[in-house]
XYZ file of C-alpha atoms in Angstrom:
374
model
C -9.739 -17.960 -35.131
C -10.639 -17.181 -38.716
C -8.431 -16.537 -41.682
C -7.324 -13.205 -43.109
C -10.588 -11.370 -42.490
C -10.300 -11.653 -38.730
C -6.544 -11.598 -38.313
C -6.245 -8.219 -39.988
C -9.279 -6.640 -38.420
C -7.301 -4.691 -35.847
C -7.932 -1.023 -36.334
C -6.142 0.517 -33.385
C -2.472 0.864 -32.552
C -3.503 1.383 -28.937
C -5.017 -2.107 -28.563
C -3.946 -5.710 -28.734
C -5.885 -8.631 -30.147
C -8.994 -8.269 -28.012
C -11.415 -8.600 -30.928
C -9.778 -11.656 -32.439
C -9.542 -13.531 -29.135
C -13.101 -12.930 -28.037
C -14.936 -13.378 -31.334
C -14.216 -17.116 -31.233
C -16.681 -17.327 -28.332
C -19.400 -14.991 -29.489
C -19.217 -14.647 -33.266
C -20.312 -11.193 -34.406
C -23.575 -10.896 -32.468
C -22.257 -7.990 -30.421
C -22.139 -5.793 -33.546
C -25.904 -5.283 -33.281
C -25.750 -3.836 -29.770
C -26.425 -0.073 -29.367
C -23.054 0.450 -27.695
C -21.215 -1.094 -30.618
C -23.217 0.943 -33.131
C -22.493 4.122 -31.180
C -18.775 3.375 -31.261
C -18.985 2.595 -34.961
C -20.685 5.948 -35.542
C -17.855 7.773 -33.783
C -15.237 6.037 -35.903
C -17.106 6.694 -39.153
C -18.297 10.272 -38.763
C -16.335 11.954 -35.982
C -12.910 10.722 -37.099
C -12.806 12.652 -40.417
C -13.790 15.863 -38.630
C -11.103 15.405 -35.969
C -8.595 14.505 -38.681
C -9.267 17.519 -40.910
C -9.528 20.107 -38.138
C -6.560 18.681 -36.239
C -4.243 18.735 -39.252
C -5.355 22.264 -40.164
C -4.807 23.620 -36.650
C -1.410 21.946 -36.353
C -0.333 23.500 -39.652
C -1.407 26.937 -38.416
C 0.435 26.336 -35.166
C 3.606 25.341 -37.006
C 3.450 28.458 -39.196
C 3.100 30.800 -36.228
C 5.941 29.122 -34.345
C 8.369 29.006 -37.282
C 7.501 31.997 -39.498
C 7.658 34.654 -36.782
C 10.397 35.636 -34.354
C 8.989 33.039 -31.973
C 11.256 30.579 -33.779
C 14.143 32.111 -31.838
C 12.825 30.722 -28.553
C 13.652 27.266 -27.271
C 10.094 26.470 -26.260
C 8.898 27.100 -29.811
C 11.314 24.450 -31.056
C 9.646 21.841 -28.864
C 6.160 23.002 -29.777
C 6.969 23.055 -33.499
C 8.234 19.490 -33.304
C 5.108 18.553 -31.347
C 2.883 20.042 -34.053
C 4.664 18.003 -36.731
C 4.476 14.754 -34.764
C 0.827 15.317 -33.868
C 0.017 15.865 -37.536
C 1.698 12.648 -38.645
C 0.019 10.812 -35.782
C -3.367 11.937 -37.063
C -2.539 11.059 -40.668
C -1.023 7.648 -39.975
C -3.247 6.236 -37.242
C -6.579 8.045 -37.225
C -6.804 7.730 -41.007
C -6.407 3.981 -40.599
C -9.295 3.817 -38.118
C -11.559 5.805 -40.388
C -10.781 3.939 -43.616
C -11.422 0.574 -41.986
C -14.708 1.499 -40.338
C -16.103 3.605 -43.166
C -14.867 1.776 -46.264
C -13.552 -1.546 -44.913
C -10.267 -0.617 -46.584
C -7.088 -1.898 -44.937
C -4.368 0.198 -46.524
C -1.762 -1.585 -44.415
C -2.573 -4.827 -46.189
C -1.571 -3.418 -49.570
C 2.160 -3.774 -48.959
C 4.359 -5.408 -46.337
C 6.614 -2.361 -46.010
C 3.625 -0.057 -45.567
C 2.235 -2.443 -42.963
C 5.348 -2.586 -40.818
C 6.239 1.076 -41.175
C 2.749 2.366 -40.366
C 2.424 0.125 -37.307
C 5.854 1.240 -36.129
C 5.038 4.923 -36.659
C 1.731 4.624 -34.820
C 3.539 3.690 -31.605
C 6.603 5.877 -32.098
C 4.561 9.016 -32.792
C 2.343 8.428 -29.762
C 5.439 8.137 -27.582
C 7.346 11.130 -28.926
C 4.331 13.456 -28.709
C 3.956 12.726 -25.010
C 7.667 13.129 -24.323
C 7.968 16.414 -26.215
C 5.270 17.837 -23.976
C 7.100 16.495 -20.926
C 10.369 18.003 -22.185
C 8.991 21.512 -22.664
C 7.353 21.309 -19.234
C 10.668 20.449 -17.604
C 12.398 23.248 -19.482
C 9.929 25.706 -18.025
C 10.428 24.184 -14.593
C 14.186 24.655 -14.935
C 13.630 28.268 -15.981
C 11.512 29.013 -12.921
C 13.762 27.242 -10.418
C 17.131 28.366 -11.807
C 16.567 31.585 -13.755
C 20.251 32.526 -13.575
C 21.340 29.395 -15.439
C 18.295 29.287 -17.697
C 19.704 31.757 -20.203
C 22.663 29.464 -20.783
C 20.795 26.173 -20.891
C 17.452 27.021 -22.485
C 18.606 27.761 -26.021
C 17.374 26.779 -29.451
C 20.469 24.644 -29.973
C 19.989 22.714 -26.742
C 16.322 22.228 -27.515
C 17.311 20.677 -30.831
C 19.807 18.408 -29.077
C 17.212 17.311 -26.531
C 14.695 16.525 -29.259
C 17.329 14.510 -31.108
C 18.136 12.496 -27.971
C 14.450 11.822 -27.288
C 13.960 10.730 -30.897
C 16.938 8.355 -30.891
C 15.944 6.740 -27.583
C 12.333 6.197 -28.641
C 13.393 4.894 -32.047
C 15.585 2.346 -30.308
C 12.761 1.219 -28.033
C 10.257 0.903 -30.883
C 12.513 -0.699 -33.499
C 11.445 -4.200 -32.454
C 8.035 -3.514 -33.996
C 9.542 -3.393 -37.469
C 10.260 -7.111 -37.476
C 7.832 -8.709 -35.019
C 4.723 -7.373 -36.799
C 3.519 -8.033 -40.327
C 2.640 -11.080 -42.394
C 3.587 -14.609 -41.424
C 2.302 -17.860 -39.960
C 0.991 -18.233 -36.418
C -0.472 -21.099 -34.432
C -3.946 -20.822 -32.950
C -5.553 -23.617 -30.948
C -3.160 -26.149 -32.434
C -3.624 -25.058 -36.059
C -1.305 -23.053 -38.302
C -2.745 -19.956 -39.977
C -1.396 -17.442 -42.456
C -1.862 -13.864 -41.274
C -1.532 -10.579 -43.145
C -0.273 -7.432 -41.376
C -0.882 -8.920 -37.958
C 0.342 -7.680 -34.562
C 2.902 -10.502 -34.515
C 4.144 -12.604 -37.422
C 5.578 -15.578 -35.517
C 4.550 -17.543 -32.446
C 7.781 -16.668 -30.641
C 6.734 -13.000 -30.570
C 3.219 -13.580 -29.245
C 3.916 -13.293 -25.512
C 6.146 -10.251 -25.941
C 3.732 -8.424 -28.225
C 0.489 -9.139 -26.381
C 1.492 -9.314 -22.717
C 4.719 -7.309 -22.362
C 4.823 -4.658 -25.055
C 1.337 -3.409 -24.202
C 2.597 -2.347 -20.762
C 5.782 -0.804 -22.140
C 3.635 1.171 -24.540
C 1.304 2.241 -21.746
C 4.187 3.503 -19.609
C 5.891 5.362 -22.465
C 2.783 6.916 -23.994
C 0.728 7.694 -20.908
C 1.821 6.920 -17.363
C 5.406 8.205 -17.178
C 4.889 11.390 -19.264
C 1.736 12.120 -17.277
C 3.579 11.822 -13.948
C 6.452 14.015 -15.153
C 4.115 16.668 -16.542
C 2.096 16.815 -13.337
C 5.222 17.058 -11.166
C 6.735 19.744 -13.383
C 3.579 21.816 -13.461
C 3.043 21.598 -9.709
C 6.602 22.821 -9.103
C 6.232 25.662 -11.609
C 2.888 26.855 -10.304
C 4.055 26.643 -6.692
C 7.163 28.654 -7.476
C 5.227 31.307 -9.379
C 2.717 31.698 -6.553
C 5.549 32.089 -4.035
C 7.265 34.663 -6.248
C 4.079 36.661 -6.553
C 3.605 36.726 -2.789
C 7.182 37.895 -2.325
C 6.659 40.737 -4.774
C 3.413 41.796 -3.152
C 5.041 41.774 0.289
C 8.038 43.883 -0.755
C 6.471 46.327 -3.214
C 3.822 48.943 -2.754
C 3.941 50.233 -6.289
C 4.166 47.977 -9.302
C 6.283 49.370 -12.135
C 5.836 48.565 -15.807
C 8.524 45.902 -15.695
C 7.061 44.295 -12.598
C 3.564 44.324 -14.061
C 4.902 42.689 -17.194
C 6.555 39.907 -15.223
C 3.371 39.340 -13.248
C 1.224 39.172 -16.382
C 3.585 36.697 -18.020
C 3.624 34.520 -14.927
C -0.146 34.515 -14.742
C -0.415 33.659 -18.443
C 2.061 30.813 -18.014
C 0.186 29.453 -15.006
C -3.107 29.407 -16.889
C -1.494 27.800 -19.906
C 0.149 25.070 -17.834
C -3.092 24.253 -16.069
C -5.058 24.117 -19.321
C -2.480 22.046 -21.199
C -2.088 19.662 -18.273
C -5.821 19.175 -17.851
C -6.225 18.645 -21.584
C -3.501 16.010 -21.655
C -4.811 14.268 -18.540
C -8.480 14.119 -19.435
C -8.055 13.479 -23.158
C -5.550 10.645 -22.753
C -6.882 9.089 -19.540
C -9.585 7.048 -21.364
C -6.873 5.406 -23.467
C -5.090 4.337 -20.302
C -8.308 2.875 -18.916
C -8.939 1.036 -22.166
C -5.416 -0.389 -22.126
C -5.923 -1.854 -18.667
C -9.339 -3.339 -19.423
C -8.156 -4.701 -22.750
C -5.244 -6.495 -21.113
C -7.577 -7.827 -18.428
C -9.832 -9.517 -20.978
C -6.915 -10.690 -23.117
C -5.360 -12.403 -20.112
C -8.592 -14.127 -19.123
C -9.631 -17.503 -20.516
C -13.198 -17.013 -19.379
C -16.132 -16.446 -21.695
C -16.589 -12.780 -22.630
C -20.182 -11.693 -23.152
C -21.551 -9.808 -26.134
C -22.378 -6.876 -23.871
C -18.767 -6.559 -22.745
C -17.575 -6.667 -26.348
C -20.027 -3.939 -27.327
C -19.051 -1.815 -24.334
C -15.363 -2.235 -25.127
C -15.935 -1.100 -28.694
C -17.673 2.052 -27.455
C -14.917 2.733 -24.929
C -12.341 2.159 -27.627
C -14.073 4.631 -29.953
C -14.442 7.321 -27.287
C -10.853 6.853 -26.096
C -9.534 7.001 -29.653
C -11.392 10.184 -30.569
C -10.404 11.944 -27.350
C -6.793 10.912 -27.808
C -6.656 12.359 -31.307
C -8.504 15.495 -30.256
C -5.560 15.971 -27.903
C -3.290 15.742 -30.957
C -5.032 18.663 -32.648
C -6.150 20.973 -29.870
C -2.857 22.669 -28.979
C -3.394 25.600 -31.351
C -6.628 26.455 -29.557
C -4.929 26.200 -26.159
C -2.073 28.455 -27.245
C -4.508 31.050 -28.597
C -6.649 30.926 -25.469
C -3.812 31.243 -22.955
C -0.778 32.672 -24.794
C -0.985 36.405 -25.403
C 2.245 36.541 -27.360
C 1.136 33.634 -29.545
C -2.103 35.472 -30.358
C -0.207 38.636 -31.236
C 2.218 36.828 -33.536
C -0.637 34.956 -35.174
C -2.455 38.210 -35.941
C 0.731 39.759 -37.263
C 1.453 36.767 -39.493
C -1.984 36.230 -40.986
C -3.323 39.800 -40.999
C -0.131 41.329 -42.358
C 0.062 44.193 -39.918
C 1.677 44.995 -36.605
C -0.479 45.258 -33.539
C 0.280 47.652 -30.740
C 1.576 45.888 -27.690
C 0.801 46.855 -24.103
C 3.186 49.259 -22.407
C 4.377 46.539 -20.064
C 5.384 44.378 -23.021
C 7.938 46.988 -24.105
C 10.010 46.146 -21.066
C 10.256 42.447 -21.924
C 13.770 41.152 -22.486
C 13.316 38.741 -25.352
C 16.875 37.505 -25.119
C 16.307 35.740 -21.843
C 15.177 32.163 -21.574
C 12.476 33.174 -19.109
C 10.677 35.318 -21.637
C 11.083 32.691 -24.314
C 9.467 29.999 -22.250
C 6.705 31.912 -20.549
C 5.194 33.827 -23.432
C 4.018 31.000 -25.634
């Protein structure tokens, strides 16, 4: 283990100390491998593009959701909060990756408070983004299964309460990071070293931070939200398909109101499928990286240069895909949400667009319309 140069060279809040553990066997020879160079290229030149576009799209998304009458719907409250958290996630974590790889600048090393706060936020923001998406999915599921009670439960006020509860719980889980990370003295191979902005600042935190917290983080940021989102979407889609069949079987003529309900259901189904697939495929590589990273961290065997280079490439790809997920929601809403597109045009073009005849029959005061027209 080297001094400050190696102990602070951890550029991802989704990894542990893989680089520092394995470089004692191999030096830096793996940095010349094509796989490593490809990963380095992604960090240097793709990251700023993802950062700029993602922040811009999230800002546009927030404006549409809060500066139009969509702000009166409960689902828009969740999605507005998601846009804010995604933006901060990009600014706090992806910026760190880019600055380190492109300029070798460790902004976290400049101040102990900045170090601890930024590391804490990197985990907290990753967790809350996933759980906000899970929350809005379950709200829609509740609306489909219990439409009679949905009007009472799916309100802007309750959405705010739910977001507050999620925030408090996740803050409590992540608070330990504020004191176990940072600068301090740690023992490595029988020798005491001074570390700056490290993943743990005392030997007593090493096992927790490297071998336990990594799995807690994985469950909170990926596995559990993913399972809940999939379950919720399957239930919603199944219910909508059954409702459509019932309508087709009992009606020969579709009225304007019925056509409107059908169109909204179809739009919701498409949106749920697209959002779910985006979340699954864009965050799955991070989950795979987590597992492989822990595997090599837990092994005392020699790790080859090729494995190190491959891990760097996987880390780069997983990181970029993860942060693309943080900035792609605006595109998904525009592609699958007709009401969102209409409100966006009205907001930015300064004129009112004619709505379809079936839309005139929508009852905007109901929770169903508020959660299926995003």
